[in-house]
Each structure stands twice: as structure tokens, then as C-alpha cells.
Coordinates of C-alpha atoms in Angstrom, one line a residue:
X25 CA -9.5 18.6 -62.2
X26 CA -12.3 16.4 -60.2
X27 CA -15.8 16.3 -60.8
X28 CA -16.5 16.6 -57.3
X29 CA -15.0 16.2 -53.5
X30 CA -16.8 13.0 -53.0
X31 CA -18.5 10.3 -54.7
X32 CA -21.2 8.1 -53.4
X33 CA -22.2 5.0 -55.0
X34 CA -25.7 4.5 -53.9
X35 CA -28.8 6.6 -53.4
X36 CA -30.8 4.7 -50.7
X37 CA -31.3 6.2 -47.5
X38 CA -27.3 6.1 -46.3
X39 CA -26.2 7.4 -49.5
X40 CA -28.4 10.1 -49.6
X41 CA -28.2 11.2 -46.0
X42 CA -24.2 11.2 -46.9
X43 CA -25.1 12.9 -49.4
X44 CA -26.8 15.8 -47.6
X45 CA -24.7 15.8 -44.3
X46 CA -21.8 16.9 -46.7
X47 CA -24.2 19.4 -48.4
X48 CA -25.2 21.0 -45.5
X49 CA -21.3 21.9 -44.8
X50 CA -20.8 23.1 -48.3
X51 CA -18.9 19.5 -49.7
X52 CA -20.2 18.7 -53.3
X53 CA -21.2 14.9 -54.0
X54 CA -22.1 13.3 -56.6
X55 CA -24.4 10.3 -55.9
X56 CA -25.0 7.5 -58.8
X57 CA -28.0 5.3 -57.9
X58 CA -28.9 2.2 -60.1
X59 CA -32.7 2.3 -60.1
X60 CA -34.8 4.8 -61.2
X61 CA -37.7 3.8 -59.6
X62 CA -38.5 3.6 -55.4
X63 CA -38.7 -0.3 -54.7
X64 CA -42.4 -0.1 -52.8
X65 CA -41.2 -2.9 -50.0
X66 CA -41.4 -1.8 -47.2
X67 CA -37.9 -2.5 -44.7
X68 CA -35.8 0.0 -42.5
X69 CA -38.6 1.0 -40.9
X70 CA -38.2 0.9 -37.2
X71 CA -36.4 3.9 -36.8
X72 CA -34.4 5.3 -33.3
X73 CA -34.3 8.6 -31.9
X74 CA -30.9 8.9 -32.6
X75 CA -31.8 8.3 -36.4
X76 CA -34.8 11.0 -35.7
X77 CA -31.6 13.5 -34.3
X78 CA -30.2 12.7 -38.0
X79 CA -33.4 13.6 -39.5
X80 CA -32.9 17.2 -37.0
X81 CA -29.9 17.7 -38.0
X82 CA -30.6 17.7 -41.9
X83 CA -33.6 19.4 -41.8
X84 CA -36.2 16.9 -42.9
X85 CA -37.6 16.2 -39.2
X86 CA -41.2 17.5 -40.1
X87 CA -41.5 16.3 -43.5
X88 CA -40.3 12.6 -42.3
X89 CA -43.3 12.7 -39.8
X90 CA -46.0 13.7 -42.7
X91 CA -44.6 10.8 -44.4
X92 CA -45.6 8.4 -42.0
X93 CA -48.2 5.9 -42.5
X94 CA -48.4 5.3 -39.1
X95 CA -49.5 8.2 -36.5
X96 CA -47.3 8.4 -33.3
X97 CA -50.3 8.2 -31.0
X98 CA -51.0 5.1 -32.6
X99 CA -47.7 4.0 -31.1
X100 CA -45.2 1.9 -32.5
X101 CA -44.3 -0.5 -29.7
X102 CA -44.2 -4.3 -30.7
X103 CA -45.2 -7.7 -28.9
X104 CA -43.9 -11.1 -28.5
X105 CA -46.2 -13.9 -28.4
X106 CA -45.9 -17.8 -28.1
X107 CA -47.1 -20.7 -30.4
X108 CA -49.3 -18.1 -32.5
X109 CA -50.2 -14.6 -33.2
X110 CA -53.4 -14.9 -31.3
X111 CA -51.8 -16.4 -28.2
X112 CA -53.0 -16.2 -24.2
X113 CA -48.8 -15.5 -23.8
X114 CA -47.3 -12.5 -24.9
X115 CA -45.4 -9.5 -23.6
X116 CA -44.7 -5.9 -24.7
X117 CA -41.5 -5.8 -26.4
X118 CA -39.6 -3.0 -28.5
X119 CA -41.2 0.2 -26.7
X120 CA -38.3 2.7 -28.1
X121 CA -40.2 5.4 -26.1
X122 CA -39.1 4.0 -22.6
X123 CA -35.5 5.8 -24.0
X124 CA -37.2 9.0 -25.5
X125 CA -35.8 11.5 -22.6
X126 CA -32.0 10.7 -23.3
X127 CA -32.6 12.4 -27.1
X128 CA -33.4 15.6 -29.1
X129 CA -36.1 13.9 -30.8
X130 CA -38.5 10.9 -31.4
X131 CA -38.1 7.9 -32.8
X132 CA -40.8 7.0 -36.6
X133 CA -41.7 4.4 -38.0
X134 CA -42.4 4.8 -41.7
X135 CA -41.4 2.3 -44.7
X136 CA -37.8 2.8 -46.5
X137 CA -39.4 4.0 -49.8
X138 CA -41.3 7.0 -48.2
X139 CA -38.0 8.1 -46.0
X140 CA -36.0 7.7 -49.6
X141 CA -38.8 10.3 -51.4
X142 CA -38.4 12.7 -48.6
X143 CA -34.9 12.4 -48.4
X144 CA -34.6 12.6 -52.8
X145 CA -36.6 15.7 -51.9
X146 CA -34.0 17.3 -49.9
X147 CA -31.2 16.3 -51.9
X148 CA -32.8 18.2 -54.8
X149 CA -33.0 21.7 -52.9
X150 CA -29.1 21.4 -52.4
X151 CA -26.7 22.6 -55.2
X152 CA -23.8 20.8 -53.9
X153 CA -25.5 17.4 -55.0
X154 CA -25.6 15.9 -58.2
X155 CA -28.4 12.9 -58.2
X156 CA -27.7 10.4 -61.0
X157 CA -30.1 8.0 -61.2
X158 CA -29.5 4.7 -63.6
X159 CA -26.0 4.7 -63.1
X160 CA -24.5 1.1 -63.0
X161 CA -20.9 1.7 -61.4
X162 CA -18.5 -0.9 -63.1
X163 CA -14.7 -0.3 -61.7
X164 CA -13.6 1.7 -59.0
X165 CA -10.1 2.8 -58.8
X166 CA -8.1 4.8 -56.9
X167 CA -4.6 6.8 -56.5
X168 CA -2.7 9.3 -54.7
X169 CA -4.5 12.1 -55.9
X170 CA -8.5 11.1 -55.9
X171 CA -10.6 8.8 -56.4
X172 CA -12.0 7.3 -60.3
X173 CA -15.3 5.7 -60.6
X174 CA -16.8 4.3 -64.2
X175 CA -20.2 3.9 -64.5
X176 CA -22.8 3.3 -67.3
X177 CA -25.7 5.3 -67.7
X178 CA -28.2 5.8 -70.8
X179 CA -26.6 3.3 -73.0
X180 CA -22.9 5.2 -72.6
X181 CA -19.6 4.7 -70.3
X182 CA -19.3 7.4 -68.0
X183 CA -15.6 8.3 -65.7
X184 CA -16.0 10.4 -63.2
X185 CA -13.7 11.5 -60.5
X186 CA -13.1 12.6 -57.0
X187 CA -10.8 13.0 -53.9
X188 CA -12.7 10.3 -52.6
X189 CA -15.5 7.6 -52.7
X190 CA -17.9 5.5 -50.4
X191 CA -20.0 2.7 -51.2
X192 CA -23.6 3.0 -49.9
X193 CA -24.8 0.4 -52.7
X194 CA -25.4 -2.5 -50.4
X195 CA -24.5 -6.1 -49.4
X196 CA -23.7 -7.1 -52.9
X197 CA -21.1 -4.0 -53.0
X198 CA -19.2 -3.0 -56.0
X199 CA -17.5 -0.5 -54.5
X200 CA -16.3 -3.1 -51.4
X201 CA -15.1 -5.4 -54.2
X202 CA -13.4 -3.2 -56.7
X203 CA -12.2 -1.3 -53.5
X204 CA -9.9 -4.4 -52.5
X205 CA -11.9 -4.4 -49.5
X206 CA -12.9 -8.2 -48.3
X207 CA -16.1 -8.7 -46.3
X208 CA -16.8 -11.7 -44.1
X209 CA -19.6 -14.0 -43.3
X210 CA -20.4 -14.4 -39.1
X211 CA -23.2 -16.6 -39.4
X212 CA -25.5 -18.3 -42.4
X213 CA -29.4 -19.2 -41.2
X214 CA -32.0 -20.6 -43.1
X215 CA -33.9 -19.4 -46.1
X216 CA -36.3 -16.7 -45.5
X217 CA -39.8 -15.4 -47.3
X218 CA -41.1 -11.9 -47.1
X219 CA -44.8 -11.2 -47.6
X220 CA -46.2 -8.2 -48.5
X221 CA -50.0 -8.5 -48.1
X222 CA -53.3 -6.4 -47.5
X223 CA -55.8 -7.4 -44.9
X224 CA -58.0 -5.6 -42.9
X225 CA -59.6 -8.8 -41.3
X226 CA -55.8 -9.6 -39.5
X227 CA -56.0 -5.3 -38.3
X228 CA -58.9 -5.7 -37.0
X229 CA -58.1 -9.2 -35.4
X230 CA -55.3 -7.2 -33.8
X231 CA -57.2 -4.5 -32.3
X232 CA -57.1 -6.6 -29.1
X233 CA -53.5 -5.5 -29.0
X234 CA -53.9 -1.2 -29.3
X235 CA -51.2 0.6 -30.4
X236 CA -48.8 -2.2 -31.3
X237 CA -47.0 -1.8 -34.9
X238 CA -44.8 -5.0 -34.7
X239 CA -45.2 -8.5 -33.8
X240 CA -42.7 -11.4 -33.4
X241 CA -44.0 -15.1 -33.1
X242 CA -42.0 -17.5 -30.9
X243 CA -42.6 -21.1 -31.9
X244 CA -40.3 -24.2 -31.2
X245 CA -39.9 -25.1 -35.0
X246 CA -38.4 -21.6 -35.8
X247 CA -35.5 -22.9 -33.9
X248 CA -35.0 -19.4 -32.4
X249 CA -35.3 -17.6 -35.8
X250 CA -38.2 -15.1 -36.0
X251 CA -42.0 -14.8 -37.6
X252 CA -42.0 -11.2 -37.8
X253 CA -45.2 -9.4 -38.3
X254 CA -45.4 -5.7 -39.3
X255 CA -47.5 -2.9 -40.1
X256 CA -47.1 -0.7 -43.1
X257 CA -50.6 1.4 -42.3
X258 CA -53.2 1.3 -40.7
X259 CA -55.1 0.3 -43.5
X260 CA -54.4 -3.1 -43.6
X261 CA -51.1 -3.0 -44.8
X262 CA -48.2 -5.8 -43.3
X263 CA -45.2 -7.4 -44.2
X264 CA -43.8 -10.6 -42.8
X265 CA -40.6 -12.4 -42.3
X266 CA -40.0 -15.7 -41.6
X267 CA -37.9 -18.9 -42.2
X268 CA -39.4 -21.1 -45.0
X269 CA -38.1 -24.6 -46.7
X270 CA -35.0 -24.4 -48.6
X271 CA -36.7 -25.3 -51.7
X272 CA -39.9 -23.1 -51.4
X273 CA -41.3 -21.0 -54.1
X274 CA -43.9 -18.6 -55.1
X275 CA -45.8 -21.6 -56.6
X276 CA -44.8 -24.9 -54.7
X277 CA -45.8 -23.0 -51.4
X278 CA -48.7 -22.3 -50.0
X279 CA -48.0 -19.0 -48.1
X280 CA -52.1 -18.5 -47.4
X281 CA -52.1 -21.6 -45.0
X282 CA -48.5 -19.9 -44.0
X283 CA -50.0 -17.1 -42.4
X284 CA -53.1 -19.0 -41.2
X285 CA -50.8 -21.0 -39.2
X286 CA -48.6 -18.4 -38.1
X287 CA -51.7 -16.3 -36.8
X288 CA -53.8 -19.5 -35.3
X289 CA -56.7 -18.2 -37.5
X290 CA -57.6 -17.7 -40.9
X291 CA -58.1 -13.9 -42.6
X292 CA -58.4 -12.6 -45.8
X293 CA -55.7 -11.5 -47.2
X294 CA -54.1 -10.3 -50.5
X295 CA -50.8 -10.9 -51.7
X296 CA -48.9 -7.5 -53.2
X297 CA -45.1 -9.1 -52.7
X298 CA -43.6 -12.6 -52.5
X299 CA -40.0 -12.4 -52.1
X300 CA -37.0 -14.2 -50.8
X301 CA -33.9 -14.1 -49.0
X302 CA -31.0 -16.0 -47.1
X303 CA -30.5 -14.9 -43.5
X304 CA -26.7 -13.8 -43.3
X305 CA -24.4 -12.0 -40.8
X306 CA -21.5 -10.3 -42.7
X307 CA -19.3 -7.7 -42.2
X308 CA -16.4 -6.1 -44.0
X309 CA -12.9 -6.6 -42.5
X310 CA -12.1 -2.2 -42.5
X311 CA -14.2 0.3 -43.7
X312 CA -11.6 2.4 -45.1
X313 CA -9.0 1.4 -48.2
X314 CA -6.9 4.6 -48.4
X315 CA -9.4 6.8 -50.4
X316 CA -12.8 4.4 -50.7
X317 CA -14.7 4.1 -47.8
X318 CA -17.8 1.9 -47.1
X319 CA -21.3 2.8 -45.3
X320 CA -24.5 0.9 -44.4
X321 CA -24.8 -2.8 -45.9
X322 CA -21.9 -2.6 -48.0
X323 CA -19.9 -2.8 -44.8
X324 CA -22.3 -5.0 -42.4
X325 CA -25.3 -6.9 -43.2
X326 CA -27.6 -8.7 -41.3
X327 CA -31.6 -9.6 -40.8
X328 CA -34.2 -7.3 -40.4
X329 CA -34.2 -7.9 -37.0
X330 CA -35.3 -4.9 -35.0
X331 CA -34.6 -2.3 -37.4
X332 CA -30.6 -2.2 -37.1
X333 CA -29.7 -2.3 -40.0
X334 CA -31.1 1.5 -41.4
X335 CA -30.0 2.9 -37.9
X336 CA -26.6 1.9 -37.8
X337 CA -26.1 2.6 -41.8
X338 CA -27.6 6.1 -40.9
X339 CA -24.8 6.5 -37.8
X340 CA -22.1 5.5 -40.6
X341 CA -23.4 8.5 -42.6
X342 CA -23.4 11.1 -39.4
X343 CA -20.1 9.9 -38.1
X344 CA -18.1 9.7 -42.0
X345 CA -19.6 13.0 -43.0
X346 CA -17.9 15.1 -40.4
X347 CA -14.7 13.4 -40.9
X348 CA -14.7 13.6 -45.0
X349 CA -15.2 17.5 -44.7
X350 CA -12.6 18.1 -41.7
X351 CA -9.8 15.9 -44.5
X352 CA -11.5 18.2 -47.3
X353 CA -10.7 21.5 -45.3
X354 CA -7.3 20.3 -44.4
X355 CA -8.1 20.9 -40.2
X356 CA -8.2 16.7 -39.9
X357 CA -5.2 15.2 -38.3
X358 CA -3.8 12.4 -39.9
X359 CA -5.6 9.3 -37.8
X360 CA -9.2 11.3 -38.4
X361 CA -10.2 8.9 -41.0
X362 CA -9.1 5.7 -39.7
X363 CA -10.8 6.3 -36.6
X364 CA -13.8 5.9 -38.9
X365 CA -13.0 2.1 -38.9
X366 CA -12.0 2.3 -35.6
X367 CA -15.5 3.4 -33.8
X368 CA -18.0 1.9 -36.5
X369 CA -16.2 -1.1 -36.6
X370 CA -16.9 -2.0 -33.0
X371 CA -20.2 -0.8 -33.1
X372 CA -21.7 -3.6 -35.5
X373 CA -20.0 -5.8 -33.8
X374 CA -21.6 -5.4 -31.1
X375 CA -24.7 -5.3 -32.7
X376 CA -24.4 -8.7 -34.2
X377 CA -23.2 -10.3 -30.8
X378 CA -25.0 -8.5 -28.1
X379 CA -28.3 -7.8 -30.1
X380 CA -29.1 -10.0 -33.1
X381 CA -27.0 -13.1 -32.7
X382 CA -28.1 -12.6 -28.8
X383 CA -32.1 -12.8 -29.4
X384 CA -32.0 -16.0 -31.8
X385 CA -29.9 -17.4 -29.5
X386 CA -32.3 -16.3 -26.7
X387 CA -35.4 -17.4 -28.4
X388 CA -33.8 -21.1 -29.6
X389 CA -33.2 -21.6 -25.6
X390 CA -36.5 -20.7 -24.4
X391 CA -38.3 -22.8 -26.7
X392 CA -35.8 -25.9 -26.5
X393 CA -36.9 -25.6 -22.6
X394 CA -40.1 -24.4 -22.1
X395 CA -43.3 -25.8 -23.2
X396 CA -46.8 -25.3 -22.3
X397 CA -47.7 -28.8 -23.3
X398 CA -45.0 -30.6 -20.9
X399 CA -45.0 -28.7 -18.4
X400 CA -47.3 -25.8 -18.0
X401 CA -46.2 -24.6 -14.6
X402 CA -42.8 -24.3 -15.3
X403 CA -43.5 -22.9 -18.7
X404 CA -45.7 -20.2 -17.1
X405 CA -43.3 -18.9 -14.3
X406 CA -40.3 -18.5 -17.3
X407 CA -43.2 -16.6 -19.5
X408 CA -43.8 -14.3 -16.4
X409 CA -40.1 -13.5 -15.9
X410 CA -39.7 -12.6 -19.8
X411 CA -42.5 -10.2 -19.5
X412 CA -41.5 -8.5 -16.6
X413 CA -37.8 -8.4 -17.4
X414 CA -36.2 -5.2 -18.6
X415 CA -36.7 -4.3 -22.3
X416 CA -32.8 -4.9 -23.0
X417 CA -33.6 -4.6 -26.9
X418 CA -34.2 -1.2 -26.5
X419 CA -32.9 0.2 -23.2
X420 CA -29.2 -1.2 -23.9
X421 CA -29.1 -0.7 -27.5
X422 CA -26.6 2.6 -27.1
X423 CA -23.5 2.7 -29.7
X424 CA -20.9 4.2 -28.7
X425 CA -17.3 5.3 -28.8
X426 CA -15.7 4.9 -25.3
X427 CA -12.5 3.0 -26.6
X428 CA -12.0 5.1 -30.0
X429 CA -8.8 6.3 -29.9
X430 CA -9.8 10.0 -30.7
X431 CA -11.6 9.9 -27.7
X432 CA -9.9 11.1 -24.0
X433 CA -12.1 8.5 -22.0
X434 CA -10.6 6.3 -19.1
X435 CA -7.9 3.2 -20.1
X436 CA -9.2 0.0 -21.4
X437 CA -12.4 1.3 -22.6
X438 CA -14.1 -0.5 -25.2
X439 CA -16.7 0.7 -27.8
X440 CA -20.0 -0.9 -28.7
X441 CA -23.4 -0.5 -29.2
X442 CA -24.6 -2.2 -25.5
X443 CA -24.9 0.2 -22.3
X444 CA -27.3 2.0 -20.1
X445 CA -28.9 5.6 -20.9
X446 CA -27.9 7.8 -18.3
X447 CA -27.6 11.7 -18.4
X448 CA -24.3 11.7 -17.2
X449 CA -21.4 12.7 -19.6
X450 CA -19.4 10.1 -20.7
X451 CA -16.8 10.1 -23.6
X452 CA -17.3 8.4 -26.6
X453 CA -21.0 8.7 -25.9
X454 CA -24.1 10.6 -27.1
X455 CA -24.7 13.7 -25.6
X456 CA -28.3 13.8 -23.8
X457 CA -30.1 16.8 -23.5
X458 CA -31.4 18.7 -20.7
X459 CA -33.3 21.8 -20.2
X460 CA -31.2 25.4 -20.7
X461 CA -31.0 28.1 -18.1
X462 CA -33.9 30.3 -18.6
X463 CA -35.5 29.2 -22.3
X464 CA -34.2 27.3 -25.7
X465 CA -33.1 24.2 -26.8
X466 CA -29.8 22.7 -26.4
X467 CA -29.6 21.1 -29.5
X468 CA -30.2 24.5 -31.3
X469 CA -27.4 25.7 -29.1
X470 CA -24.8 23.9 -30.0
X471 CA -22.2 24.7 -33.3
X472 CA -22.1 23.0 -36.5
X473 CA -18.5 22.0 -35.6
X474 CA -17.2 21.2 -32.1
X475 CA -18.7 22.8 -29.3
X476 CA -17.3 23.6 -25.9
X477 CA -19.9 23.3 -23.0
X478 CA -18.6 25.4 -20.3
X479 CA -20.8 24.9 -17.3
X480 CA -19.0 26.8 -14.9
X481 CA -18.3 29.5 -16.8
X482 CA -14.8 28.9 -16.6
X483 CA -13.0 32.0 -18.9
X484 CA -9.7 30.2 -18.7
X485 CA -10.8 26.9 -20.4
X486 CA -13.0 28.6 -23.0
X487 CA -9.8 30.8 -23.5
X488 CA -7.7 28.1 -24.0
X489 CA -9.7 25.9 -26.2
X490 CA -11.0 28.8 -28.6
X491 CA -7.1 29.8 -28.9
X492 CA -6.3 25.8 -29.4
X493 CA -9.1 25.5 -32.2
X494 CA -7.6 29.0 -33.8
X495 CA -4.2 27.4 -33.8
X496 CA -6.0 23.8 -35.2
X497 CA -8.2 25.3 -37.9
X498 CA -11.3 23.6 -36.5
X499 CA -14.7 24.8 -36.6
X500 CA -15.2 25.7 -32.8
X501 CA -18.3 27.9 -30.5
X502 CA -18.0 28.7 -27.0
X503 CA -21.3 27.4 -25.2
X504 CA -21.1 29.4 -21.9
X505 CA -23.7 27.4 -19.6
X506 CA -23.1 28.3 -15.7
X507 CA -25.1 26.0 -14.3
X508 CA -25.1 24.0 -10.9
X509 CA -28.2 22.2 -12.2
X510 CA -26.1 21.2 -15.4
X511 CA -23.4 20.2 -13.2
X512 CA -24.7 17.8 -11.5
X513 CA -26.7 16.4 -14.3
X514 CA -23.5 15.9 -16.5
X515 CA -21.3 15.1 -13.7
X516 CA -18.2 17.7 -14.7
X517 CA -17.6 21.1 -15.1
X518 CA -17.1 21.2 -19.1
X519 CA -18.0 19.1 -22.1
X520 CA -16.2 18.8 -25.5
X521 CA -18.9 17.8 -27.8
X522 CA -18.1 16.7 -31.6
X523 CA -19.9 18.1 -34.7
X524 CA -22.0 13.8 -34.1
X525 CA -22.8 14.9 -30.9
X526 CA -20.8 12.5 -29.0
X527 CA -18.7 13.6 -26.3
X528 CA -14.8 13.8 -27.1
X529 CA -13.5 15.0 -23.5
X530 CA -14.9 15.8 -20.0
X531 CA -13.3 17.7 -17.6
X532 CA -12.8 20.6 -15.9
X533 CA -10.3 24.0 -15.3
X534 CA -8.6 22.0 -13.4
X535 CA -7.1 20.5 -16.5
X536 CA -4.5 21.8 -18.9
X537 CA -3.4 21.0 -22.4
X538 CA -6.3 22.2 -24.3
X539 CA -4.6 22.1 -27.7
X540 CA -3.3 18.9 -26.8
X541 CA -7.3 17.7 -26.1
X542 CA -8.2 19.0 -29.4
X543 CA -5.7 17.6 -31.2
X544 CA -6.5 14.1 -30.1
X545 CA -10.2 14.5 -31.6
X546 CA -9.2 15.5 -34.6
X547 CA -7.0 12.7 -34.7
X548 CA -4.0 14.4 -34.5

């Protein structure tokens, strides 16, 4: 007899979201979190639209916006400046809006602890989650039946047990380690201080710059690393990252001058947080050991740099929840839960090389090249061309699935998290949305499970793939869309879409094998 269907060691924001996208399909969790308290730093906070589609999809949308500090008229694009924060040279940078149409909703910006309270909110409106809070897991083990996880809570050893378990409790993970599941280290940097502070001299400094929430300092001595300047309000609360000597402390440092020097002017300012950290690229070698999975930093950690991190832990949570409940229902094939490996896996990889690893690199050449003190011309016409290039952090971040092998996309795809939005269907890729025939919304449209898009209403094909999904035991809706307008949008005549919304098959009635097509994306 189990205590539940899954357990989930962590309750930051991937473990709860877990938590709730299993909820919200009737699987029971039981989530043990160490702390009892929120931590009040404030990290995770530049949050994607696809992450605001999660936030949709579990019904928090609305109360995640009143919990944010920051208003979106304010605007939460960022800016890139050289030598100093006050600097003649700097460019736009991080404008997540420029991607807005390709999603069904907006992107936020609020601190990790007020997402957590919203989300602990949610989780405690849903029966099928137990919320243990001060629970220290000690040993996870596991066998051909479930799942056993020993924690200690309120002075006492607790066992509890389940048909399976994922670690959501971070880059230090018990469950990775006890889970025989070994995690690698992709690249080592320098020591790094955060600073929590208060000013409203430096917001009012910055007023120059309207509507800008983040702010990343290029200077030569970073050696490509970043000064990263953040709001938490708009009441003069900010945090900052940056690289500091290896043997700086709280009390041999003087992180006042820091700032003044970062900023090229001095502010008041006080000091709420002093913390440190070592800048670290890791990554866990599988996600999956037979019954324990991993999610979020237990299974790839790396800086703070452009809000990854929360976004692609939150993914883990969207793409693992659908799968855990298809094996818990018994309609998953027997590949379904590998290919949880097999399309995250890719996906932080990418984000490491093509994103993070990418923009040190990027910033470490610039500056070893260009200088406004040696040569100013040359310096100038390279600034120009940064500025005016295309936003690449944000218009080619897109994670996707196009070589998962329980997707039907073309031979010798590869998945990642680097390509171009486009409305055009593509497998293994987000679904965009676009405007219904007549009125409503297409996200409100489509099933809990997989949904069919039929856009030329094609009876045959519906036919074949509600019979298939009969025969399959998956959850399955008919979404009957004749539409030349859709057509050509999409660029086919019928879209598979999974319960993630990302596109398993594209065709058309042309095409047969409809169970077969199923089959394959349920991993079958």
C-alpha cells in the first residue's frame, strides 16, 4: 500500500508546479520541503511567456500578476552598458515582448518568494497534495514496485512511499545522489557576491533609462562574466551579481565602494543581503533512474544569467507531469518516460552552449578587443553593430523537441533550445496561437490530453485518430477548425498537439497510420 502516486522532494517553484500539474489531472503528491520559511532573495525572476502559459494552465495566471512588484507598463526590458552603469554606451537588451505574439500569454517579472506564496496558495486548494514543510529527506530508495523515501521531520524518522519520486530540491540534490544518478560539472568561474540593497537615490538615477527592470555592466576586468543589476520594486529595491576576489567577505570587503564603482557614481544605499556563491555549469548525466526522476537544479545548474534557470526547471515540470500521469493510467507506452531524458536533456544543453556559455564568451571578446581608450573609432562602430543587432537572447531562445524520438518530425533533427519563432507548425515545437474562426481563444479550445487540430475538416482523419486514441487509452478531443486562414498560417492540413502544447505530428488526409502516429507519441 503507497502513500501516494508520486513523491516530490522539494517545494520551490518546480516542485510545487509538479506538484499541481499532477493535481490538476487527479495524481496525488506528496511534496516534502526543508524550510519552513520563504527565503526573501529575490532570484528566478525574469520569467518567459512560455512560463506565463504554465501559470495559464494551472490556474494561477491572475494572482501571479497581483503579485508583482513590478507593473507591466513599467516594462521589464533590460540594458547593456559599457565601463559603468551611468555610461554614454548602451543598448536595449532582453525585451521578451518582441516574442509576445508566438504565446498564449505574457511574460512577469516578480521575485521567486512571491511566485512560491502564490503557488503554496494553490497547492493548498488541491486535495490531491500533501505539503510537508520541514522535512529533511535522508535516503532514497527504490524497487520494482515504487518508490521509498525517509525523511525527518519534527524531531522523528518518517518512511514514506510511492510508485515514484523526483527531486526538485536543488543543485546540492539528495534525491540525484541517493538516486545513483551522477551529475557533472561543464564549466567552474569565479567567486560571485549577491547584494540585496535599498536605494531610491540609484532609482531615481535610473529614471534616464524608463521602463528598464535589468541592467548588465560590461567592463574589461569582468573578463566576460557579468555585473548584473536588478530591480525587485519600484521602490528602491535591487539586487546585484557580480564576480568578487576569491577571498572576499562580508567584512574584508567593501561592497559600498563596490557598487559606487560599478555605477560610476555614489548613492545611498542600504544593505538587506550579503551573500555568496561560485559560478558553476553542471548538469546531471540522465534525468531518469528507473523510478526517481530529477527536475530543475537538481538536474542542471547554472548562473543567474537571464533568468534560465526558473524557466527551464518550470518546462521540466510541464513536460514530466504529463508523462508521470499517462505511466500512472497505464495509456504510456513503454519509451514515454525516457523520452523525458531524451527532450530535456538536449534542451539545457543547449542552453548552456548557445545561451549562457555563448554571452560570457561574447562579452570576454568584445572587451579583449574593443576599447574606447585605444581606439575610439573602432570601438564606436563595434558598439553600434551590438545595438542594432538582433536581440538573439530573446528571439532565439525557443526549446524545443524536433529530434525527440516521440516526435514524427523530419530525419536528423535535433532538439534544443535555439531557433526562430515562426507561426508555422513544426514538430517538436510549441504550438503558437492564432485567432479562431468567428470568436474564442485557442488555448481554451484545446483538450487537457492530446488534441487533434483538424483544419480541413477532414472526417476521415478525425475518424481515424479518435478510433486510434479509443484503441490507445489516451485522453483525446477532436478540434474541428476549417480554416483556409489557419492553413496557411500553420502550413498543413492537421496538427497533433500534446497535452505541453508542443506539436507531435503534422500532416494531412493524405496520410495513413493514425494509430501508428499515436502510438509513437505516447512512446509506444
Amino acid at each position: 500500500m503507497t502513500d501516494s502516486q508520486v513523491i516530490i522532494n522539494g517545494g520551490g517553484p518546480v516542485g510545487l508546479g509538479l506538484a499541481i500539474d499532477l493535481a490538476l489531472k487527479g495524481v496525488e503528491s506528496i511534496v516534502l520541503e526543508r524550510t519552513t520559511e520563504l527565503h526573501r532573495i529575490p532570484k528566478g525572476q525574469n520569467l518567459t511567456q512560455r512560463t506565463g502559459e504554465h501559470f495559464r494552465a494551472w490556474g494561477i495566471a491572475d494572482q501571479v500578476r497581483a503579485a508583482t512588484p513590478i507593473p507591466p507598463e513599467f516594462g521589464n526590458a533590460g540594458l547593456v552598458t559599457y565601463g559603468r552603469l551611468l555610461s554614454e554606451f548602451h543598448y536595449d537588451w532582453f525585451q521578451r515582448s518582441r516574442v509576445r505574439p508566438y504565446y498564449f500569454a505574457d511574460n512577469e517579472r516578480l521575485p521567486q518568494y512571491n511566485l512560491e506564496s502564490v503557488l503554496r496558495d494553490r497547492v493548498a486548494d488541491l486535495p490531491q497534495v500533501t505539503f510537508v514543510q520541514g522535512a529533511e529527506v535522508t535516503d532514497v530508495t527504490q524497487g520494482d514496485a515504487g518508490v521509498c523515501v525517509s525523511y525527518e521531520a519534527d524531531g522523528a524518522n518518517h518512511v514514506v512511499e510511492a510508485a515514484y519520486a523526483v527531486g526538485c530540491d536543488g543543485a546540492r540534490s539528495v534525491t540525484r545522489d541517493a538516486g545513483g544518478i551522477r551529475n557533472e560539472t561543464d564549466h567552474e568561474g569565479p567567486r560571485m557576491a549577491l547584494l540585496v540593497f535599498r536605494s531610491l537615490e540609484l532609482h531615481d538615477l535610473l529614471e534616464r533609462y524608463p521602463g528598464k527592470s535589468i541592467f548588465n555592466v560590461m567592463h574589461p576586468s569582468m573578463d566576460g562574466y557579468w555585473q548584473f543589476l536588478g530591480r525587485v520594486d519600484l521602490n528602491g529595491g535591487w539586487f546585484f551579481h557580480a564576480p568578487v576576489p576569491d577571498g572576499a567577505t562580508r567584512e574584508n570587503f567593501d561592497f559600498h565602494a563596490f557598487l559606487h564603482k560599478m555605477a560610476g557614481v555614489e548613492f545611498a544605499l542600504e544593505f538587506e543581503h550579503i551573500g555568496f556563491w561560485d559560478l558553476r555549469i553542471s548538469h546531471a548525466r540522465t534525468y531518469r533512474n528507473e523510478r526517481v526522476f530529477l527536475a530543475g537544479d537538481a538536474c542542471h545548474s547554472h548562473p543567474p544569467y537571464g533568468g534560465y534557470g526558473v524557466n527551464t526547471g518550470l518546462e521540466d515540470a510541464r513536460n514530466l507531469g504529463w508523462k508521470l500521469d499517462a505511466a500512472l493510467k497505464g495509456w504510456a507506452g513503454a519509451e514515454l518516460l525516457d523520452s523525458y531524458t531524451a527532450e530535456r536533456h538536449p534542451v539545457f544543453r543547449s542552453v548552456s552552449r548557445d545561451f549562457i556559455s555563448r554571452m560570457i564568451e561574447d562579452f570576454r571578446g568584445f572587451t579583449r578587443e574593443f576599447s574606447p581608450e585605444k581606439d575610439k573609432a573602432s570601438f564606436d562602430k563595434a558598439w553600434a553593430a551590438r545595438a542594432n543587432a538582433d536581440d538573439a537572447d530573446v528571439t532565439e531562445f525557443l526549446p524545443h523537441y524536433a529530434g525527440s524520438p516521440i516526435v514524427l518530425g523530419e530525419p536528423g533533427e535535433q532538439s534544443g533550445a535555439k531557433g526562430r519563432h515562426g507561426f508555422k507548425a513544426r514538430p517538436g515545437h510549441h504550438l503558437a496561437p492564432q485567432a479562431l474562426p468567428g470568436s474564442g481563444d485557442l488555448w481554451d479550445a484545446l483538450g487537457p490530453g492530446f488534441t487533434l487540430m483538424d483544419l480541413c475538416g477532414d472526417k476521415a482523419l478525425s475518424t481515424g485518430f479518435a478510433g486510434a486514441a479509443d484503441t490507445l487509452g489516451v485522453p483525446f478531443e477532436v478540434l474541428t477548425l476549417q480554416s483556409g486562414a489557419l492553413r496557411e498560417a500553420y502550413g498543413c492540413s492537421a496538427i497533433l498537439v500534446r497535452p505541453d502544447q508542443f506539436i507531435a505530428w503534422v500532416g494531412s488526409s493524405a496520410e495513413s497510420g493514425t494509430k501508428s502516429i499515436l502510438a509513437r507519441a505516447i512512446g509506444q
